[in-house]
Structure formats: structure tokens, C-alpha cells
CSV table of C-alpha atoms in Angstrom, one decimal:
chain,number,residue,atom,x,y,z
N,1,MET,CA,-7.3,-44.9,-5.5
N,2,THR,CA,-5.4,-42.5,-7.8
N,3,THR,CA,-4.7,-38.8,-7.1
N,4,SER,CA,-4.4,-36.2,-9.7
N,5,ALA,CA,-1.5,-33.8,-9.6
N,6,PRO,CA,-2.2,-30.1,-9.2
N,7,GLN,CA,-2.8,-28.4,-12.5
N,8,PRO,CA,0.0,-26.2,-13.9
N,9,GLY,CA,-0.4,-22.5,-13.2
N,10,GLY,CA,-3.1,-23.3,-10.6
N,11,GLY,CA,-2.2,-24.3,-7.1
N,12,ALA,CA,-4.5,-24.8,-4.2
N,13,GLY,CA,-8.1,-23.8,-5.0
N,14,TRP,CA,-7.8,-23.6,-8.8
N,15,ASP,CA,-10.2,-25.4,-11.1
N,16,ARG,CA,-9.2,-26.9,-14.4
N,17,PRO,CA,-10.2,-25.1,-17.6
N,18,ASP,CA,-13.4,-26.1,-19.2
N,19,ASP,CA,-11.7,-28.3,-21.8
N,20,ALA,CA,-9.8,-30.3,-19.2
N,21,GLY,CA,-10.1,-34.1,-19.2
N,22,PRO,CA,-12.8,-35.7,-17.1
N,23,SER,CA,-11.9,-36.1,-13.5
N,24,GLY,CA,-14.5,-36.1,-10.7
N,25,GLU,CA,-12.2,-34.5,-8.2
N,26,ALA,CA,-11.0,-31.8,-10.5
N,27,THR,CA,-14.4,-30.9,-11.9
N,28,HIS,CA,-16.4,-31.1,-8.7
N,29,PRO,CA,-13.9,-30.7,-5.8
N,30,THR,CA,-15.2,-30.6,-2.3
N,31,THR,CA,-14.4,-28.0,0.2
N,32,ARG,CA,-12.1,-30.4,2.0
N,33,THR,CA,-10.3,-31.1,-1.3
N,34,VAL,CA,-9.8,-27.3,-2.0
N,35,LEU,CA,-8.4,-26.6,1.5
N,36,ARG,CA,-6.0,-29.6,1.5
N,37,ARG,CA,-5.0,-29.5,-2.2
N,38,SER,CA,-1.8,-27.5,-1.6
N,39,PHE,CA,-0.6,-30.2,0.8
N,40,ARG,CA,-1.1,-33.1,-1.6
N,41,ALA,CA,1.7,-34.7,-3.6
N,42,PRO,CA,1.1,-36.7,-6.8
N,43,LEU,CA,1.4,-40.4,-6.4
N,44,ALA,CA,2.5,-41.1,-9.9
N,45,THR,CA,6.2,-41.1,-10.6
N,46,PRO,CA,7.8,-39.6,-13.7
N,47,GLY,CA,7.0,-41.6,-16.7
N,48,GLY,CA,3.5,-42.4,-15.7
N,49,THR,CA,4.2,-45.3,-13.4
N,50,THR,CA,3.1,-45.7,-9.8
N,51,PRO,CA,5.6,-46.5,-7.1
N,52,GLY,CA,4.5,-50.1,-7.1
N,53,ASP,CA,5.1,-50.4,-10.9
N,54,ALA,CA,8.6,-48.9,-10.9
N,55,PRO,CA,11.2,-51.1,-12.7
N,56,ALA,CA,13.8,-53.0,-10.8
N,57,PRO,CA,17.3,-51.4,-10.6
N,58,ALA,CA,19.8,-52.5,-13.2
N,59,GLY,CA,21.7,-55.7,-12.3
N,60,THR,CA,19.0,-57.0,-10.0
N,61,ALA,CA,18.0,-60.7,-10.6
N,62,VAL,CA,14.4,-61.2,-11.3
N,63,THR,CA,12.8,-64.5,-10.1
N,64,PRO,CA,10.0,-65.7,-12.3
N,65,VAL,CA,6.7,-66.6,-10.7
N,66,PRO,CA,6.1,-70.4,-11.0
N,67,GLY,CA,3.9,-71.2,-14.0
N,68,THR,CA,4.9,-68.2,-16.0
N,69,ALA,CA,7.4,-67.7,-18.7
N,70,ALA,CA,10.9,-66.5,-17.7
N,71,PRO,CA,11.5,-62.9,-18.4
N,72,ASP,CA,14.0,-61.8,-21.0
N,73,ALA,CA,17.4,-61.9,-19.5
N,74,ARG,CA,18.6,-59.0,-21.5
N,75,PRO,CA,18.4,-55.6,-19.8
N,76,ALA,CA,15.2,-53.7,-20.6
N,77,ARG,CA,15.7,-51.2,-23.3
N,78,ARG,CA,15.1,-47.6,-21.9
N,79,PRO,CA,12.3,-45.9,-23.8
N,80,PRO,CA,13.6,-43.1,-26.0
N,81,THR,CA,13.6,-39.6,-24.4
N,82,THR,CA,11.5,-37.1,-26.2
N,83,ALA,CA,11.6,-33.4,-25.9
N,84,PRO,CA,8.6,-31.6,-24.5
N,85,PRO,CA,6.2,-30.6,-27.2
N,86,THR,CA,6.5,-27.2,-28.6
N,87,PRO,CA,3.4,-25.0,-28.1
N,88,SER,CA,1.6,-25.1,-31.4
N,89,THR,CA,-1.0,-22.3,-30.9
N,90,THR,CA,-1.0,-18.8,-29.5
N,91,ALA,CA,-3.0,-19.9,-26.5
N,92,ASP,CA,-0.5,-22.7,-25.7
N,93,LEU,CA,2.5,-20.4,-26.0
N,94,GLU,CA,0.8,-17.8,-23.9
N,95,ASP,CA,0.1,-20.3,-21.2
N,96,SER,CA,3.7,-21.3,-21.3
N,97,LEU,CA,4.9,-17.7,-21.0
N,98,ARG,CA,2.4,-17.1,-18.2
N,99,ALA,CA,3.8,-20.0,-16.2
N,100,ARG,CA,7.3,-18.5,-16.5
N,101,LEU,CA,5.9,-15.2,-15.2
N,102,GLY,CA,4.2,-16.8,-12.2
N,103,LEU,CA,0.7,-16.4,-13.6
N,104,ARG,CA,-2.1,-19.0,-13.7
N,105,ALA,CA,-3.3,-20.6,-16.9
N,106,LEU,CA,-5.8,-18.7,-19.0
N,107,GLY,CA,-8.7,-21.0,-18.4
N,108,ALA,CA,-8.0,-21.5,-14.7
N,109,ARG,CA,-10.7,-20.3,-12.3
N,110,LEU,CA,-10.6,-19.8,-8.6
N,111,HIS,CA,-12.9,-22.2,-6.8
N,112,PRO,CA,-16.0,-20.6,-5.3
N,113,THR,CA,-15.0,-21.9,-1.8
N,114,ALA,CA,-11.6,-20.2,-2.2
N,115,VAL,CA,-13.3,-17.0,-3.4
N,116,LEU,CA,-15.6,-17.1,-0.4
N,117,TRP,CA,-12.9,-17.5,2.2
N,118,GLY,CA,-10.7,-14.9,0.3
N,119,TRP,CA,-13.3,-12.3,1.2
N,120,LEU,CA,-14.9,-13.7,4.3
N,121,GLY,CA,-11.7,-13.9,6.3
N,122,PRO,CA,-10.5,-10.3,5.6
N,123,LEU,CA,-14.0,-9.0,6.2
N,124,VAL,CA,-14.2,-10.7,9.6
N,125,VAL,CA,-10.8,-9.2,10.8
N,126,THR,CA,-11.9,-5.8,9.4
N,127,ALA,CA,-15.0,-5.9,11.5
N,128,LEU,CA,-12.9,-6.7,14.5
N,129,ALA,CA,-10.6,-3.8,13.6
N,130,GLY,CA,-13.6,-1.5,13.3
N,131,LEU,CA,-14.9,-2.5,16.7
N,132,MET,CA,-11.6,-1.8,18.3
N,133,ARG,CA,-11.1,1.5,16.6
N,134,LEU,CA,-14.6,3.1,16.5
N,135,SER,CA,-15.8,2.3,20.0
N,136,GLY,CA,-15.2,4.9,22.8
N,137,LEU,CA,-13.6,7.5,20.6
N,138,ASN,CA,-14.6,10.3,23.0
N,139,GLN,CA,-12.1,9.0,25.5
N,140,PRO,CA,-10.0,10.8,26.4
N,141,SER,CA,-12.3,13.8,26.0
N,142,ARG,CA,-9.5,16.3,25.5
N,143,LEU,CA,-7.1,17.0,22.7
N,144,ILE,CA,-4.0,14.9,23.2
N,145,PHE,CA,-0.5,15.0,21.7
N,146,ASP,CA,-0.4,16.8,18.3
N,147,GLU,CA,-4.2,16.8,18.0
N,148,THR,CA,-3.8,20.3,19.4
N,149,TYR,CA,-2.5,21.3,16.0
N,150,TYR,CA,-4.2,19.1,13.5
N,151,VAL,CA,-7.8,19.0,14.9
N,152,LYS,CA,-7.9,22.8,15.3
N,153,GLN,CA,-6.3,23.4,11.9
N,154,ALA,CA,-9.0,21.1,10.4
N,155,TYR,CA,-11.7,23.2,12.1
N,156,SER,CA,-10.0,26.3,10.8
N,157,LEU,CA,-10.0,24.9,7.2
N,158,LEU,CA,-13.8,24.2,7.5
N,159,THR,CA,-14.4,27.7,8.9
N,160,LEU,CA,-12.0,30.0,7.1
N,161,GLY,CA,-10.7,27.9,4.2
N,162,TYR,CA,-7.1,28.1,5.5
N,163,GLU,CA,-5.3,27.5,8.8
N,164,GLY,CA,-5.7,30.4,11.2
N,165,GLN,CA,-3.9,31.2,14.4
N,166,TRP,CA,-5.3,30.0,17.7
N,167,ALA,CA,-4.9,31.8,21.1
N,168,GLU,CA,-2.7,30.2,23.7
N,169,GLU,CA,-4.5,27.7,26.1
N,170,SER,CA,-7.5,27.4,23.8
N,171,ASN,CA,-7.7,23.6,24.0
N,172,PRO,CA,-10.1,23.4,27.0
N,173,GLY,CA,-12.5,25.9,25.4
N,174,PHE,CA,-12.3,24.1,22.1
N,175,ALA,CA,-13.3,20.8,23.7
N,176,ARG,CA,-16.4,22.6,25.2
N,177,GLY,CA,-17.4,24.1,21.8
N,178,ASP,CA,-15.9,27.5,22.4
N,179,TYR,CA,-14.0,28.5,19.2
N,180,SER,CA,-13.4,32.1,20.0
N,181,GLY,CA,-9.7,31.5,20.1
N,182,LEU,CA,-9.5,31.2,16.4
N,183,SER,CA,-8.3,34.4,14.6
N,184,THR,CA,-8.3,35.3,10.9
N,185,THR,CA,-4.5,35.7,10.9
N,186,ALA,CA,-3.0,32.9,8.8
N,187,ASP,CA,-0.9,30.4,10.7
N,188,TYR,CA,2.4,29.0,9.7
N,189,VAL,CA,2.0,25.2,9.2
N,190,VAL,CA,4.6,22.8,8.0
N,191,HIS,CA,2.5,19.9,6.5
N,192,PRO,CA,0.2,20.0,3.5
N,193,SER,CA,-3.6,19.9,4.1
N,194,VAL,CA,-4.8,16.5,2.8
N,195,GLY,CA,-4.7,14.9,6.2
N,196,LYS,CA,-6.4,17.9,7.9
N,197,TRP,CA,-9.2,18.0,5.3
N,198,THR,CA,-9.8,14.3,6.0
N,199,ILE,CA,-10.0,15.0,9.8
N,200,ALA,CA,-12.5,17.8,8.9
N,201,VAL,CA,-14.9,15.2,7.5
N,202,GLY,CA,-15.3,13.8,11.0
N,203,LEU,CA,-15.8,17.3,12.4
N,204,LYS,CA,-18.5,18.0,9.8
N,205,LEU,CA,-20.3,14.8,10.7
N,206,PHE,CA,-20.1,14.7,14.5
N,207,GLY,CA,-19.2,18.2,15.5
N,208,ALA,CA,-15.9,19.7,16.7
N,209,ASP,CA,-16.7,19.6,20.5
N,210,ASN,CA,-16.2,15.8,21.0
N,211,GLY,CA,-13.6,13.1,20.5
N,212,ALA,CA,-15.8,11.2,18.1
N,213,GLY,CA,-15.7,14.1,15.7
N,214,TRP,CA,-12.0,14.6,16.1
N,215,ARG,CA,-11.0,10.9,15.6
N,216,PHE,CA,-13.7,9.4,13.4
N,217,SER,CA,-11.8,9.9,10.1
N,218,ALA,CA,-8.6,8.3,11.6
N,219,ALA,CA,-10.6,5.3,12.9
N,220,VAL,CA,-12.3,4.7,9.6
N,221,VAL,CA,-9.1,5.0,7.6
N,222,GLY,CA,-7.3,2.7,10.0
N,223,THR,CA,-10.1,0.1,9.7
N,224,LEU,CA,-10.0,0.2,5.9
N,225,SER,CA,-6.3,-0.3,5.9
N,226,VAL,CA,-6.8,-3.6,7.6
N,227,LEU,CA,-9.1,-4.8,4.8
N,228,ILE,CA,-6.7,-3.6,2.1
N,229,LEU,CA,-3.8,-5.3,3.6
N,230,ALA,CA,-5.7,-8.6,4.1
N,231,ARG,CA,-6.9,-8.7,0.5
N,232,MET,CA,-3.5,-7.7,-0.8
N,233,ALA,CA,-1.8,-10.5,1.1
N,234,THR,CA,-4.5,-13.0,0.0
N,235,ARG,CA,-3.7,-12.2,-3.7
N,236,LEU,CA,0.0,-12.0,-3.1
N,237,PHE,CA,0.3,-15.4,-1.3
N,238,GLY,CA,-2.6,-17.1,-3.0
N,239,SER,CA,-3.9,-18.1,0.4
N,240,ALA,CA,-6.9,-16.9,2.3
N,241,LEU,CA,-5.4,-18.1,5.6
N,242,LEU,CA,-2.2,-16.1,5.2
N,243,GLY,CA,-4.2,-13.0,4.0
N,244,THR,CA,-6.5,-13.2,7.0
N,245,THR,CA,-3.6,-13.6,9.3
N,246,ALA,CA,-1.9,-10.6,7.9
N,247,GLY,CA,-5.0,-8.5,8.4
N,248,LEU,CA,-5.4,-9.8,12.0
N,249,LEU,CA,-1.9,-8.9,12.9
N,250,LEU,CA,-2.4,-5.4,11.7
N,251,ALA,CA,-5.8,-5.2,13.4
N,252,ILE,CA,-4.3,-5.9,16.8
N,253,ASP,CA,-1.1,-4.1,16.4
N,254,GLY,CA,-0.7,-1.6,19.2
N,255,ILE,CA,0.9,1.2,17.3
N,256,HIS,CA,-1.5,1.0,14.4
N,257,LEU,CA,-4.4,0.9,16.8
N,258,THR,CA,-3.2,3.9,18.7
N,259,GLU,CA,-2.6,5.9,15.5
N,260,SER,CA,-6.1,4.9,14.3
N,261,ARG,CA,-7.7,6.2,17.6
N,262,THR,CA,-5.7,9.5,17.6
N,263,SER,CA,-6.3,12.3,15.2
N,264,LEU,CA,-2.7,12.6,13.8
N,265,LEU,CA,-1.5,12.6,10.2
N,266,ASP,CA,0.5,9.4,10.1
N,267,VAL,CA,-2.5,7.0,9.7
N,268,PHE,CA,-3.6,8.9,6.6
N,269,LEU,CA,-0.1,8.8,5.2
N,270,MET,CA,0.0,5.1,5.8
N,271,PHE,CA,-3.4,4.5,4.2
N,272,TRP,CA,-2.5,6.2,0.9
N,273,VAL,CA,0.9,4.5,0.7
N,274,LEU,CA,-0.9,1.2,1.2
N,275,VAL,CA,-3.4,2.1,-1.6
N,276,GLY,CA,-0.5,2.9,-3.8
N,277,LEU,CA,1.2,-0.4,-3.1
N,278,TRP,CA,-2.1,-2.2,-3.9
N,279,CYS,CA,-2.2,-0.5,-7.3
N,280,VAL,CA,1.4,-1.3,-8.0
N,281,LEU,CA,0.8,-5.0,-7.3
N,282,ARG,CA,-2.2,-4.9,-9.6
N,283,ASP,CA,-0.1,-3.3,-12.3
N,284,ARG,CA,2.4,-6.1,-11.9
N,285,GLU,CA,-0.3,-8.7,-12.6
N,286,TRP,CA,-1.8,-6.8,-15.5
N,287,SER,CA,1.6,-5.9,-17.2
N,288,ARG,CA,2.8,-9.5,-17.0
N,289,SER,CA,-0.4,-10.8,-18.4
N,290,ARG,CA,-0.3,-8.3,-21.2
N,291,LEU,CA,3.4,-9.1,-22.0
N,292,ALA,CA,2.7,-12.8,-22.2
N,293,HIS,CA,-0.2,-12.2,-24.6
N,294,ARG,CA,1.6,-9.8,-26.9
N,295,VAL,CA,4.8,-11.9,-27.1
N,296,ALA,CA,2.8,-15.0,-27.8
N,297,SER,CA,0.8,-13.3,-30.5
N,298,ALA,CA,3.9,-11.8,-32.1
N,299,ARG,CA,5.8,-15.1,-32.2
N,300,THR,CA,2.9,-17.2,-33.6
N,301,ASP,CA,2.1,-14.6,-36.2
N,302,GLY,CA,5.6,-15.0,-37.6
N,303,GLY,CA,6.5,-11.3,-37.3
N,304,GLY,CA,8.5,-11.6,-34.1
N,305,GLU,CA,8.5,-9.2,-31.2
N,306,GLY,CA,11.6,-7.3,-32.2
N,307,LEU,CA,14.7,-6.8,-30.1
N,308,TRP,CA,13.0,-5.1,-27.1
N,309,GLY,CA,9.7,-6.9,-27.0
N,310,PRO,CA,6.3,-5.4,-27.5
N,311,PRO,CA,5.0,-2.2,-25.8
N,312,LEU,CA,2.4,-2.6,-23.1
N,313,GLY,CA,0.3,0.5,-23.7
N,314,VAL,CA,-1.1,2.9,-21.0
N,315,ARG,CA,-0.6,1.4,-17.5
N,316,TRP,CA,-3.7,2.7,-15.7
N,317,TRP,CA,-2.9,0.9,-12.5
N,318,LEU,CA,0.3,2.9,-12.3
N,319,VAL,CA,-1.7,6.1,-13.0
N,320,ALA,CA,-3.9,5.2,-10.0
N,321,ALA,CA,-0.9,4.5,-7.9
N,322,GLY,CA,0.4,8.0,-8.8
N,323,VAL,CA,-2.8,9.5,-7.6
N,324,ALA,CA,-2.6,7.6,-4.3
N,325,LEU,CA,1.0,8.5,-3.7
N,326,GLY,CA,0.3,12.2,-4.6
N,327,LEU,CA,-2.3,12.2,-1.9
N,328,ALA,CA,0.1,10.5,0.5
N,329,THR,CA,2.6,13.3,-0.2
N,330,GLY,CA,-0.2,15.8,0.3
N,331,VAL,CA,-0.5,14.4,3.9
N,332,LYS,CA,3.3,14.5,4.6
N,333,TRP,CA,6.3,14.8,2.4
N,334,SER,CA,7.3,11.3,3.6
N,335,GLY,CA,5.1,10.0,0.8
N,336,LEU,CA,7.9,11.0,-1.7
N,337,TYR,CA,9.9,8.0,-0.4
N,338,ALA,CA,7.2,5.7,-1.5
N,339,VAL,CA,7.2,7.2,-5.0
N,340,ALA,CA,10.9,6.5,-5.3
N,341,VAL,CA,10.8,2.9,-3.8
N,342,PHE,CA,7.7,1.8,-5.8
N,343,GLY,CA,9.2,3.2,-9.0
N,344,VAL,CA,12.4,1.1,-8.5
N,345,MET,CA,10.2,-1.9,-7.8
N,346,VAL,CA,8.2,-1.5,-11.0
N,347,PHE,CA,11.4,-1.1,-13.1
N,348,VAL,CA,13.0,-4.2,-11.6
N,349,TRP,CA,9.9,-6.3,-12.1
N,350,ASP,CA,9.5,-5.2,-15.7
N,351,THR,CA,13.1,-6.0,-16.5
N,352,CYS,CA,12.9,-9.4,-15.0
N,353,ALA,CA,9.7,-10.2,-16.8
N,354,ARG,CA,11.1,-9.4,-20.2
N,355,LYS,CA,14.1,-11.6,-19.4
N,356,ALA,CA,11.9,-14.4,-18.4
N,357,VAL,CA,9.9,-14.5,-21.6
N,358,GLY,CA,13.1,-14.4,-23.7
N,359,VAL,CA,13.3,-10.9,-25.0
N,360,ARG,CA,16.7,-10.6,-26.6
N,361,ARG,CA,17.8,-7.2,-25.3
N,362,TRP,CA,15.9,-7.5,-22.1
N,363,ALA,CA,18.0,-5.0,-20.1
N,364,ALA,CA,17.5,-2.2,-22.7
N,365,ALA,CA,13.9,-3.2,-23.0
N,366,GLY,CA,13.5,-2.9,-19.2
N,367,VAL,CA,14.5,0.7,-19.5
N,368,LEU,CA,12.8,1.8,-22.8
N,369,ARG,CA,9.7,-0.4,-22.8
N,370,GLY,CA,9.2,-0.7,-19.1
N,371,GLY,CA,11.0,2.0,-17.1
N,372,VAL,CA,10.3,5.1,-19.1
N,373,PRO,CA,6.5,4.4,-19.6
N,374,ALA,CA,6.2,3.4,-16.0
N,375,PHE,CA,7.9,6.7,-14.9
N,376,LEU,CA,5.6,8.7,-17.1
N,377,ALA,CA,2.5,7.0,-15.6
N,378,LEU,CA,3.6,7.2,-12.0
N,379,VAL,CA,5.7,10.3,-11.3
N,380,PRO,CA,4.0,13.1,-13.2
N,381,THR,CA,0.6,11.8,-12.0
N,382,ALA,CA,1.8,12.0,-8.4
N,383,ALA,CA,3.2,15.5,-9.0
N,384,VAL,CA,0.0,16.8,-10.5
N,385,THR,CA,-2.1,15.2,-7.8
N,386,TYR,CA,0.1,16.8,-5.1
N,387,VAL,CA,-0.2,20.3,-6.7
N,388,ALA,CA,-4.0,19.8,-7.0
N,389,THR,CA,-4.2,19.3,-3.2
N,390,TRP,CA,-3.1,23.0,-2.9
N,391,VAL,CA,-6.1,24.3,-4.8
N,392,PRO,CA,-7.7,25.6,-1.6
N,393,TRP,CA,-4.5,27.5,-0.8
N,394,PHE,CA,-4.3,29.0,-4.3
N,395,THR,CA,-7.9,30.1,-4.2
N,396,THR,CA,-7.7,31.7,-0.7
N,397,PRO,CA,-5.9,35.1,-0.7
N,398,GLN,CA,-5.7,35.1,3.1
N,399,ALA,CA,-3.7,31.9,3.3
N,400,TYR,CA,-0.2,31.9,4.8
N,401,ARG,CA,2.3,33.5,2.3
N,402,ARG,CA,-0.3,33.5,-0.4
N,403,GLN,CA,0.5,37.2,-1.2
N,404,TRP,CA,4.2,37.0,-0.5
N,405,ALA,CA,5.4,37.8,-4.0
N,406,ALA,CA,2.6,40.3,-4.7
N,407,ASN,CA,3.5,42.2,-1.5
N,408,LEU,CA,7.1,42.4,-2.4
N,409,ARG,CA,6.3,43.6,-5.9
N,410,ALA,CA,3.9,46.2,-4.5
N,411,GLY,CA,6.5,47.5,-2.1
N,412,GLY,CA,9.1,47.9,-4.9
N,413,GLU,CA,11.4,45.3,-3.4
N,414,PRO,CA,13.2,42.7,-5.6
N,415,VAL,CA,11.3,39.5,-6.1
N,416,PRO,CA,13.3,36.3,-6.2
N,417,ARG,CA,12.3,34.2,-9.2
N,418,GLY,CA,10.4,37.2,-10.5
N,419,TRP,CA,9.8,35.4,-13.9
N,420,LEU,CA,7.3,33.1,-12.1
N,421,PRO,CA,3.7,34.1,-11.7
N,422,ASP,CA,3.1,35.6,-8.2
N,423,ALA,CA,0.9,32.8,-7.0
N,424,VAL,CA,3.3,30.1,-8.2
N,425,ASN,CA,6.3,32.0,-6.8
N,426,SER,CA,4.6,32.4,-3.4
N,427,TRP,CA,3.8,28.7,-3.4
N,428,TRP,CA,7.4,27.8,-4.1
N,429,GLU,CA,8.6,30.2,-1.4
N,430,TYR,CA,6.2,28.5,1.1
N,431,HIS,CA,7.8,25.2,0.2
N,432,LEU,CA,11.3,26.5,0.8
N,433,VAL,CA,10.2,27.7,4.3
N,434,MET,CA,8.7,24.3,5.0
N,435,TRP,CA,11.9,22.6,3.8
N,436,ASP,CA,14.1,24.8,6.0
N,437,PHE,CA,11.9,24.0,9.0
N,438,HIS,CA,12.1,20.2,8.5
N,439,ASN,CA,15.9,20.3,8.0
N,440,ASN,CA,16.7,22.4,11.0
N,441,LEU,CA,14.2,21.1,13.6
N,442,ASP,CA,16.4,20.2,16.6
N,443,SER,CA,14.2,21.0,19.7
N,444,GLU,CA,14.5,18.4,22.4
N,445,HIS,CA,11.8,16.6,24.3
N,446,ALA,CA,11.6,13.9,26.9
N,447,TYR,CA,10.5,11.1,24.5
N,448,GLU,CA,12.7,11.7,21.6
N,449,ALA,CA,14.2,8.5,20.2
N,450,HIS,CA,16.9,7.6,17.6
N,451,PRO,CA,15.4,5.6,14.7
N,452,ALA,CA,18.0,2.8,15.4
N,453,GLY,CA,16.1,2.0,18.6
N,454,TRP,CA,12.5,2.1,17.3
N,455,LEU,CA,12.3,-1.6,16.7
N,456,LEU,CA,13.5,-2.2,20.3
N,457,ARG,CA,10.7,0.1,21.6
N,458,ARG,CA,13.1,2.1,23.7
N,459,GLY,CA,11.3,5.0,25.3
N,460,PRO,CA,7.8,4.8,23.7
N,461,PRO,CA,6.2,8.2,23.0
N,462,ARG,CA,3.6,9.5,25.4
N,463,CYS,CA,0.3,10.4,23.6
N,464,SER,CA,-1.8,11.3,26.6
N,465,GLY,CA,-1.1,12.1,30.2
N,466,ARG,CA,-1.7,14.6,32.9
N,467,THR,CA,1.7,15.1,34.4
N,468,ARG,CA,3.7,18.1,33.1
N,469,HIS,CA,7.1,16.5,33.1
N,470,PRO,CA,6.7,12.7,32.6
N,471,ARG,CA,9.6,10.4,33.1
N,472,PRO,CA,11.1,9.5,29.7
N,473,ARG,CA,11.0,5.7,30.1
N,474,ARG,CA,7.5,5.3,31.5
N,475,ALA,CA,4.3,5.5,29.7
N,476,GLY,CA,1.2,7.4,30.9
N,477,ARG,CA,-1.8,5.4,32.1
N,478,SER,CA,-3.6,6.1,28.8
N,479,GLY,CA,-1.1,7.1,26.3
N,480,ALA,CA,1.8,4.7,25.4
N,481,SER,CA,1.8,3.9,21.7
N,482,ARG,CA,3.6,0.6,22.3
N,483,PRO,CA,2.3,-2.7,21.0
N,484,SER,CA,1.8,-4.1,24.5
N,485,SER,CA,-0.8,-1.4,25.2
N,486,PRO,CA,-3.3,-1.6,22.4
N,487,TRP,CA,-6.0,0.5,24.1
N,488,ALA,CA,-3.5,3.3,24.5
N,489,THR,CA,-5.7,6.3,23.9
N,490,ARG,CA,-8.6,5.2,26.0
């Protein structure tokens, strides 16, 4: 029995192109063949011989078989070594370049069985994640941890269009459906409104007097993040098993589960950063495929690709990533870190790709052909998206600090940055106030922890509990967001 070697650019689960040679196993592989193909090794040795046909080592005496002619005593002449054939067509050259860039061949298709498991596995773990996150959201039936800010601010956005101030000790009444504690005086908040508008979707669907309404949006977003991660890992590793495992690990992770069942902002920040990473990975595939095609076309046409290689055109996947990261920053400013990190990743990947395909001045090309267009696609889009998330603030005169510059001007006082329009100046002043708050926040609490100890889970934060002064190293019966307590908020 002979075994065919895996096809170049394919790997486990990839079929041959339509013009491949006849092979029953490659043309009609069974499910078992697809699943085990990555573990198989070719039986043929280099040169086209099988292990049993390998020539004897030099200097070894060969005994003739009785009744046959004696072999030539002279050492066998080694066949001449030939250089690998040079690609003669654009398609051949493009396939060669795609192999250098880690892409599959142009004609390769994913086997239907691999496609099925690539979706079925992630969908199963997503269903498990949804069951764990969406059941029993009304427990606990009171606002816990920072839900006291974000849920009530979300209700205020629905009612007033801006965050209003709430009376002290208004949480019990809010849980019973008594919203009389909300005033029309604008409240000073230190996070943008995207996450709170997302929470407001759940309040609109299920009401603001129950835990299901408060936490529905967080649970849905947490569930969707499991699907995105599983599919991302499936494409990244080329393995449905590894992708499903990645999704399962996130589905049962205690911190992710707790955040998905608590109406805080962090799960929305995580979701949009994950969407941004998905778009960046899709841009990597697209840009490398485009680079291989354009370089191959330029070289076979005889014109050459120049010193810096060909341009790639508009990178729409990076534009989509900019939108996602702008929304992440509109949840919390921590999204800015993702913009910076992903931008560096794209630049490094582009530069390495141009070097791999043989662009002569690949370093300069990485900057001018890769870095600058990628920057223009990603960063301005993220900035415009972030500013767009403030449209409700701009259109609501009663919002916090919305009339700051106009009031100074009306009172005859000097207006800093007076050359700016009043609305833009007030918006910038609000950001300066937020910046000052985040840089000077030093209030202590029982569960504060230095980032160096986060991976060691020293002193997990308490999300829910009834004692007024909890011990700092013990978790409440329903609120430790530690991985060993996945049902933390129940």
C-alpha cells in the first residue's frame, strides 16, 4: 500500500486542486483520513524510492542471487542533481510566494468534514457558554459591586439622554421599580457611554426592575465572545480541535463567566477588542494573499515590482478593526492600548511579508507600503468612531459640562482654548477632567491588589456580599470572581 504525502500549502483537511493527479484517497478522502492526515508521514524517501528500495551504502559488498548475473562491481553513478524547476506561469509563481507567506495553494479547498467540525465544535461550546451565562440572571436580585453606577446610568441614558444624579441609598427602590431617586442634574461620570448604552438594551427588553434586564447584554456579549475566540483559533491553528478547546476554556473560565453575569463595563471592552483582533487577523490573510498575487503578476509581466514592492490598496479589514477598537475605547479608555499593540503587530507582519517574497528594500517598503497605509486605515477610523460615540452628549444640552465653555463666555470670564467651538472646547475640557480623575485615583479599599499579583489570584475582588466590612482574603458566598468559583454571581 502506498501513502501520498500531504499536499503543499494544504495540511490536514485540505483537498487537492481540481487539476491534481488521480488519487482515490486525495480525491475522495474519508472522514477518518481527514482527521488523521496531519499525523501521517510519507513512506517515500527523497528521490522517489521506498525504504525497501534504498541503495546499499558505499563500500558494501553485494552478493548476487544464484542464477542471476553479477552486478557491476563499479560504484553506482549518482544521478545528476537538478535544481527545482522555476515557476513558469503567474499561477505557479503565486503559489510559490503563498507558500513562503504561510498561505495555502490557490486551488486548495477545505474538506467538507473539516468545514463541518470547524463550525460545529465552536457552536457547541458557545451553546454551553450561553447556558452558563443566561440562566438565573436575576440572582442576586439586587445591584452588586459597580452595577450601582453602570445600571442606573444606563437607565438614566434611556430616560434623560444623559447620566443624571441619583439620590443616596436608591438601590433598594431601584430594584423594586422605584426610579424617583433620579434627578435631572447631570452626573459626573468618568467612562464614555458605549458600555452603558449596551446595558440599556437589556433594560429596554426586560425592564429595569430585575436582574435579567440589568445583566442580559453582558451575558449575550460574553457568549458571543466565546464563539469569536473559537472560530479565530480554528483559523489561526488550522485545527477544529484546538479552536473548540480554546472556546471551551473561555466558556468555563471563572473570571470571564463572572464578568458575563455582572453588568460591568469590562466584558464589553473585551468583546470589542476581540472583534478588533479578529479583523486584524483577517487583514493579515488578505494582505498576504494580495501581496503574493501582485508580486507574481509584476514579475511574470516583465515590468518588475520596483524597489518597494506593489501597493495593496484600501485595507477594509483594518478599517473594520478601527471601528471595533473605537467602540472599545468608547467603553473604557483602555481600548487605546489595543490600538497601539495591534498597529505594531500589523507593521511587523507587513515588513516580514515583504522580506519573505523578496522585495529588495523590504524595510523601507514595510514603512511606506505597509505601515503608513495601515496607520491611515486603523488609527483615524478608531478616532472618528470614538468621537461618534459622543453624539448623544453633543446633542443633549443638559449633559455634564456640555455648556462649560458657553457659560464661561456668557459670564465674561476667560475661556481656555477660546479659538475652539464651544461644544468642542467643552468636550475637550470634560476629557481633561476625566484624565485627571484616572491619574489621581488613590482611594483604598479592602480588595485592592497590585497587578503583579493578579496571576497568582491574591485577594480576589468581592462582587457580592452582605457584610459591610469583609475580610480582604476571603470571598463572599456569592461573589468571588476567581476561576475556582465559576458561578460567582449566583
